[in-house]
Amino acid sequence: MSASHAPAPSLAIFCKVVDNYGDIGICWRLARQLQREHGVAVTLWVDDLASFRRICPQVEAAAASQVVQGVLVRHWRGQDGDHAPGDIADIVIEFFACDIPPRYIEAMAARSPRPAWLNLEGLTAEEWVEGCHKLPSMHPRLKLTKHFFFPGFTARTGGLLREAGLERDRLDFLRHPERVRAFLRGLGLPDAEIDALKVSLFCYPHAPVADLFAAWRDGAERVTCLVPEGVAGHAVAEFLGAAACAGAVATRGALTVRVLPFVPQPDYDCLLWACDLNIVRGEDSWVRAQWAGKPFVWHIYPQDEDLHHKKLRAFLARYAPAIASLQQVMFHWNGVQGDAADWPGLWAALRSDRARIEARSDAWQAAMLANGDLASNLLAFAASLR
């Protein structure tokens, strides 16, 4: 039988939820794409089903095992438990160096043939990634080799997560303005909020949200800020003068802030497409913002000794080396240049550069498309190991 007609492999993904929704967001997108587009039998092991449920309402938070959209979801309750070699998938992925249960690893070693074992790492624009992508790591005791697999922004990395029909769906959505308005009305927005400049806000708690709100409030341009429930809760509640619950809304000056419920992943993509600017965080929403083709501001996951600042600079050096306004907004949003910032001035400069930023977004998308998509690249590499 030729390789092109070989049966699709089975695959297991192990995911520990650290960043609330980012980790499971990435793993869930990958699992669905592998199952839908490549026919892979996917088992997704997740330790926090409650967080998973926020982005996929079909998930039963108390279930030990369930099938969701064609993916077998297993509750990863801990490091104990027995696993037989016959239960081990052809490809085993540990996301971001989470520790797979020891007995599962022993069963991997006892399986014949042994599975392809990949550590799917976090996304970074740093140059060292190209040298580490696909590197092997021998198990110290068992006859097993793990390989590092890095997503990234160049042809010498694994590329970015992207479903085959994503761009088609985005263009179809934007091609029909009434569909966009109907989506926003479904989130509770009246026409006045829809007609304003729309910003989605997804950030970590330490972002200078109150300062940005003040700049928008006192500005001349009407702004509608859409915030998922639980995000920037203190600053949002202060602005609202009430609890930041889904459905809460208030207008002060030129700014309207509306709290949205968490939405399933496909609806989050529509939200990014419908907004004029997206403020995103971590990895999952950051990647989706890049595919949305709209200007975005990234709030990077904080690390000890400000290592995340180096990662931010590395990305901006690739993405926007000549757009100073976007660089300055992201630097101040992430605390690179201290807390004091002239947010009215930063915002005005960013708005004046919107045409350049939009053009750069289009060019960036074309460059990323040329690298292929992460799921297909990952499967091709796993096949090369067998």
Coordinates of C-alpha atoms in Angstrom, one line a residue:
M1 CA 0.0 0.0 0.0
S2 CA 1.4 3.4 -0.9
A3 CA 2.0 6.0 1.8
S4 CA -0.7 8.2 0.4
H5 CA -3.3 5.5 1.1
A6 CA -1.9 4.4 4.5
P7 CA -4.5 4.5 7.3
A8 CA -4.4 7.6 9.4
P9 CA -2.5 7.2 12.7
S10 CA -3.9 7.4 16.2
L11 CA -2.7 10.3 18.3
A12 CA -2.7 11.3 21.9
I13 CA -2.3 14.9 23.3
F14 CA -1.5 15.5 26.9
C15 CA -2.5 19.0 28.1
K16 CA -2.0 20.6 31.5
V17 CA -4.0 23.9 31.8
V18 CA -1.7 26.6 33.1
D19 CA -2.8 29.7 31.3
N20 CA -6.5 29.2 31.9
Y21 CA -7.6 29.0 28.3
G22 CA -4.4 29.3 26.2
D23 CA -3.1 25.8 26.7
I24 CA -6.4 24.0 26.2
G25 CA -7.3 26.4 23.4
I26 CA -4.2 25.4 21.4
C27 CA -4.6 21.7 22.1
W28 CA -8.3 21.7 21.3
R29 CA -7.8 23.5 18.0
L30 CA -5.0 21.0 17.1
A31 CA -7.1 18.0 18.1
R32 CA -10.1 19.1 16.1
Q33 CA -8.1 19.8 13.0
L34 CA -6.2 16.5 13.1
Q35 CA -9.5 14.7 13.4
R36 CA -11.5 16.6 10.8
E37 CA -8.9 17.3 8.1
H38 CA -6.6 14.3 8.5
G39 CA -8.9 11.6 9.8
V40 CA -6.7 11.0 12.9
A41 CA -8.2 9.2 15.9
V42 CA -7.3 11.7 18.6
T43 CA -7.4 11.3 22.4
L44 CA -7.0 14.5 24.3
W45 CA -6.0 14.1 27.9
V46 CA -6.8 17.3 29.9
D47 CA -6.4 17.9 33.6
D48 CA -8.9 20.9 33.9
L49 CA -12.2 20.2 32.2
A50 CA -13.9 23.2 33.8
S51 CA -11.6 25.6 31.9
F52 CA -12.1 23.5 28.8
R53 CA -15.8 23.9 29.1
R54 CA -15.6 27.7 28.9
I55 CA -14.4 27.5 25.3
C56 CA -16.3 24.4 24.4
P57 CA -19.7 24.2 26.1
Q58 CA -20.3 20.6 25.0
V59 CA -17.6 19.4 27.4
E60 CA -19.0 17.7 30.6
A61 CA -16.7 18.8 33.4
A62 CA -17.4 15.7 35.6
A63 CA -16.9 13.1 32.9
A64 CA -13.9 10.7 33.0
S65 CA -14.2 10.0 29.3
Q66 CA -16.4 11.6 26.6
V67 CA -16.4 12.1 22.8
V68 CA -16.6 15.8 21.8
Q69 CA -16.8 16.7 18.1
G70 CA -15.2 13.4 17.2
V71 CA -12.3 13.7 19.7
L72 CA -12.0 11.3 22.7
V73 CA -11.5 13.6 25.7
R74 CA -10.1 11.9 28.8
H75 CA -9.9 13.6 32.2
W76 CA -6.2 13.5 33.2
R77 CA -6.6 13.0 37.0
G78 CA -3.0 12.5 37.9
Q79 CA 0.2 10.6 37.4
D80 CA -1.0 7.3 38.7
G81 CA -2.9 4.6 36.7
D82 CA -2.0 1.6 34.5
H83 CA -1.7 1.8 30.7
A84 CA -1.3 -1.1 28.4
P85 CA 0.9 -1.0 25.3
G86 CA -2.2 -1.7 23.2
D87 CA -3.8 1.6 24.5
I88 CA -0.9 3.7 23.3
A89 CA -1.4 5.9 20.3
D90 CA 0.9 5.9 17.2
I91 CA 1.9 9.5 18.0
V92 CA 2.1 10.9 21.5
I93 CA 2.3 14.7 22.1
E94 CA 3.1 16.4 25.3
F95 CA 2.2 20.0 25.2
F96 CA 4.7 22.5 26.5
A97 CA 6.8 19.8 28.4
C98 CA 4.0 18.6 30.7
D99 CA 5.0 15.4 32.4
I100 CA 3.2 12.4 30.9
P101 CA 2.4 9.7 33.5
P102 CA 5.4 7.4 34.1
R103 CA 3.4 4.2 33.4
Y104 CA 2.1 5.6 30.2
I105 CA 5.7 6.2 29.1
E106 CA 6.6 2.7 30.2
A107 CA 3.8 1.4 28.0
M108 CA 5.1 3.5 25.1
A109 CA 8.5 1.8 25.4
A110 CA 6.8 -1.7 25.5
R111 CA 4.6 -1.0 22.4
S112 CA 5.7 -2.3 19.1
P113 CA 6.3 -0.3 17.0
R114 CA 7.1 2.4 19.5
P115 CA 5.2 5.6 19.0
A116 CA 6.5 8.9 17.7
W117 CA 6.9 11.0 20.8
L118 CA 6.8 14.8 20.4
N119 CA 7.1 17.7 22.8
L120 CA 5.1 20.5 21.2
E121 CA 6.7 23.6 22.5
G122 CA 5.4 27.1 23.0
L123 CA 5.5 29.7 20.2
T124 CA 8.3 32.2 20.1
A125 CA 9.9 34.3 17.4
E126 CA 13.4 33.9 18.9
E127 CA 16.1 32.7 16.4
W128 CA 17.3 29.8 18.6
V129 CA 14.1 27.9 17.9
E130 CA 15.2 27.1 14.4
G131 CA 18.2 25.2 15.7
C132 CA 16.2 23.3 18.3
H133 CA 13.2 22.4 16.1
K134 CA 13.1 18.6 15.6
L135 CA 16.0 17.9 17.9
P136 CA 15.9 14.4 19.6
S137 CA 16.2 13.7 23.3
M138 CA 16.9 10.2 24.5
H139 CA 15.0 8.8 27.5
P140 CA 17.5 8.3 30.3
R141 CA 16.3 4.7 31.0
L142 CA 14.0 3.4 28.3
K143 CA 14.4 2.9 24.6
L144 CA 12.5 5.9 23.7
T145 CA 13.4 9.1 21.9
K146 CA 11.4 12.3 22.2
H147 CA 11.7 15.1 19.6
F148 CA 11.1 18.7 20.1
F149 CA 8.6 20.3 17.8
F150 CA 8.4 24.1 17.7
P151 CA 5.7 26.2 16.0
G152 CA 7.1 29.3 14.5
F153 CA 7.3 32.0 11.9
T154 CA 9.8 30.6 9.4
A155 CA 10.1 27.7 7.1
R156 CA 12.6 26.1 9.5
T157 CA 9.9 25.7 12.2
G158 CA 6.6 23.9 12.4
G159 CA 4.5 26.9 11.3
L160 CA 1.3 28.2 12.9
L161 CA -2.0 26.4 13.7
R162 CA -4.4 27.1 10.9
E163 CA -7.4 25.2 9.6
A164 CA -7.6 24.6 5.9
G165 CA -10.9 26.6 5.5
L166 CA -10.0 29.5 7.9
E167 CA -9.3 32.2 5.4
R168 CA -12.3 31.2 3.2
D169 CA -14.6 31.4 6.3
R170 CA -13.1 34.8 7.3
L171 CA -13.5 36.4 3.9
D172 CA -17.1 35.0 3.6
F173 CA -18.0 36.5 6.9
L174 CA -16.6 39.9 6.1
R175 CA -18.1 39.9 2.6
H176 CA -21.5 40.1 4.2
P177 CA -21.8 43.2 6.4
E178 CA -25.3 42.2 7.6
R179 CA -23.9 38.9 8.8
V180 CA -21.3 40.8 10.8
R181 CA -24.0 43.0 12.3
A182 CA -26.2 40.1 13.1
F183 CA -23.3 38.4 14.9
L184 CA -22.7 41.5 17.0
R185 CA -26.4 42.0 17.8
G186 CA -26.4 38.4 19.0
L187 CA -23.8 39.4 21.6
G188 CA -26.1 42.2 22.8
L189 CA -24.7 45.2 20.9
P190 CA -27.1 47.9 19.6
D191 CA -26.4 49.7 16.4
A192 CA -24.7 52.6 18.1
E193 CA -22.1 50.2 19.6
I194 CA -21.7 48.4 16.3
D195 CA -21.1 51.6 14.4
A196 CA -18.3 52.7 16.8
L197 CA -14.7 51.6 16.6
K198 CA -14.8 48.1 18.1
V199 CA -12.0 46.7 20.2
S200 CA -11.9 43.2 21.7
L201 CA -9.9 43.0 25.0
F202 CA -8.3 39.8 26.2
C203 CA -5.4 40.4 28.6
Y204 CA -3.8 39.4 31.8
P205 CA -4.8 41.1 35.1
H206 CA -1.7 43.4 35.3
A207 CA -2.3 45.2 32.0
P208 CA -2.8 49.0 32.3
V209 CA -6.5 48.7 31.3
A210 CA -7.7 51.6 33.4
D211 CA -5.2 54.0 31.7
L212 CA -6.3 52.9 28.3
F213 CA -9.9 53.2 29.2
A214 CA -9.3 56.8 30.3
A215 CA -7.7 57.6 27.0
W216 CA -10.6 56.2 25.1
R217 CA -13.2 57.8 27.4
D218 CA -11.7 61.3 26.9
G219 CA -11.0 60.9 23.2
A220 CA -13.0 62.2 20.3
E221 CA -13.6 58.8 18.6
R222 CA -16.4 56.6 19.9
V223 CA -15.0 53.2 21.0
T224 CA -16.8 50.0 22.0
C225 CA -14.7 47.7 24.1
L226 CA -15.8 44.1 24.3
V227 CA -14.4 42.2 27.2
P228 CA -14.9 38.5 28.1
E229 CA -16.3 37.9 31.6
G230 CA -13.5 37.5 34.1
V231 CA -10.9 39.4 32.1
A232 CA -9.5 42.6 33.6
G233 CA -12.2 42.3 36.2
H234 CA -11.1 45.0 38.5
A235 CA -10.6 47.7 35.9
V236 CA -13.8 46.8 34.1
A237 CA -15.8 46.8 37.4
E238 CA -14.4 50.2 38.2
F239 CA -15.4 51.6 34.9
L240 CA -18.9 50.0 35.0
G241 CA -19.5 51.0 38.7
A242 CA -20.9 47.5 39.1
A243 CA -19.9 43.8 39.0
A244 CA -18.2 42.8 35.7
C245 CA -20.8 40.1 34.8
A246 CA -21.7 39.0 31.3
G247 CA -24.2 41.4 29.9
A248 CA -23.0 44.4 32.0
V249 CA -22.5 47.6 30.0
A250 CA -21.7 51.3 30.6
T251 CA -20.9 54.3 28.6
R252 CA -18.7 57.1 29.9
G253 CA -17.5 59.8 27.6
A254 CA -16.6 58.3 24.2
L255 CA -16.1 54.8 25.6
T256 CA -18.6 52.0 26.0
V257 CA -17.5 48.8 27.8
R258 CA -19.5 45.7 27.4
V259 CA -18.9 42.4 29.2
L260 CA -19.4 39.3 27.0
P261 CA -19.8 35.7 28.1
F262 CA -17.0 33.4 27.0
V263 CA -17.8 32.1 23.6
P264 CA -16.9 28.9 21.7
Q265 CA -13.8 29.0 19.7
P266 CA -15.5 29.5 16.3
D267 CA -17.4 32.5 17.7
Y268 CA -14.2 34.0 19.1
D269 CA -12.8 34.0 15.6
C270 CA -15.9 35.9 14.4
L271 CA -15.4 38.4 17.2
L272 CA -11.8 39.0 16.1
W273 CA -13.0 39.4 12.5
A274 CA -15.8 41.8 13.5
C275 CA -13.6 44.1 15.5
D276 CA -11.3 46.9 14.3
L277 CA -8.6 46.2 16.8
N278 CA -7.9 43.1 18.9
I279 CA -6.0 43.0 22.2
V280 CA -5.0 39.4 22.8
R281 CA -2.9 37.5 25.2
G282 CA -0.7 34.4 25.5
E283 CA -0.5 32.2 22.4
D284 CA -3.8 30.9 21.2
S285 CA -5.7 34.2 20.8
W286 CA -2.4 35.8 19.6
V287 CA -2.2 33.4 16.7
R288 CA -5.9 33.8 15.9
A289 CA -5.4 37.6 15.8
Q290 CA -2.7 37.2 13.2
W291 CA -5.0 35.1 11.0
A292 CA -7.9 37.6 11.6
G293 CA -6.1 40.2 9.5
K294 CA -6.9 43.1 11.8
P295 CA -4.5 45.3 13.8
F296 CA -3.7 43.7 17.2
V297 CA -1.9 44.3 20.4
W298 CA -0.3 41.3 22.2
H299 CA -0.1 40.9 25.9
I300 CA 2.6 38.2 26.4
Y301 CA 2.5 35.7 29.2
P302 CA 4.7 37.0 32.0
Q303 CA 7.9 35.1 32.9
D304 CA 10.5 35.4 35.7
E305 CA 13.3 37.9 35.2
D306 CA 11.3 39.6 32.4
L307 CA 12.2 36.9 29.9
H308 CA 8.9 37.6 28.1
H309 CA 10.2 41.1 27.2
K310 CA 12.9 39.5 25.1
K311 CA 10.3 37.3 23.3
L312 CA 8.2 40.4 22.7
R313 CA 11.1 42.2 21.1
A314 CA 11.9 39.2 19.0
F315 CA 8.4 39.1 17.6
L316 CA 8.2 42.8 16.9
A317 CA 11.5 42.7 15.1
R318 CA 9.9 40.3 12.7
Y319 CA 6.4 41.6 12.6
A320 CA 6.6 45.4 12.8
P321 CA 10.3 46.5 12.6
A322 CA 9.3 49.9 11.0
I323 CA 6.1 50.7 12.8
A324 CA 7.2 52.6 15.9
S325 CA 3.6 53.4 17.1
L326 CA 2.7 49.7 17.3
Q327 CA 6.0 48.8 19.0
Q328 CA 5.5 51.6 21.6
V329 CA 2.0 50.5 22.4
M330 CA 3.1 46.9 22.9
F331 CA 6.1 47.9 24.9
H332 CA 4.0 50.0 27.3
W333 CA 1.2 47.5 27.4
N334 CA 3.7 44.8 28.6
G335 CA 5.6 47.0 31.0
V336 CA 8.8 47.0 28.9
Q337 CA 9.4 50.8 29.4
G338 CA 7.9 51.2 32.9
D339 CA 4.4 51.9 34.0
A340 CA 4.1 55.6 33.1
A341 CA 2.8 56.1 29.6
D342 CA 1.0 58.8 27.6
W343 CA -1.8 56.6 26.5
P344 CA -3.7 59.4 24.7
G345 CA -0.6 60.1 22.7
L346 CA 0.2 56.4 22.1
W347 CA -3.4 55.7 21.0
A348 CA -3.4 58.7 18.6
A349 CA -0.1 57.5 17.0
L350 CA -1.5 54.0 16.6
R351 CA -4.7 55.2 15.0
S352 CA -2.7 57.4 12.6
D353 CA -0.7 54.4 11.5
R354 CA -3.7 52.1 10.9
A355 CA -3.2 51.9 7.1
R356 CA 0.4 50.9 7.5
I357 CA -0.5 48.3 10.2
E358 CA -3.3 46.8 8.0
A359 CA -1.0 46.5 5.1
R360 CA 1.6 44.8 7.2
S361 CA -1.0 42.4 8.5
D362 CA -1.8 41.4 4.9
A363 CA 1.8 40.8 4.0
W364 CA 2.4 38.9 7.3
Q365 CA -0.5 36.5 6.6
A366 CA 0.9 35.8 3.1
A367 CA 4.4 35.0 4.6
M368 CA 2.9 32.7 7.3
L369 CA 0.8 30.8 4.7
A370 CA 3.9 29.9 2.8
N371 CA 5.2 28.0 5.9
G372 CA 2.3 25.5 5.8
D373 CA 0.2 24.7 8.8
L374 CA 1.3 23.2 12.1
A375 CA -0.9 20.2 12.1
S376 CA 0.2 19.0 8.6
N377 CA 3.8 19.7 9.3
L378 CA 3.6 17.8 12.6
L379 CA 2.1 14.7 11.0
A380 CA 4.7 14.8 8.2
F381 CA 7.5 14.9 10.7
A382 CA 5.9 12.1 12.8
A383 CA 5.6 9.9 9.7
S384 CA 9.3 10.5 9.0
L385 CA 10.2 8.9 12.3
R386 CA 8.4 5.7 11.8

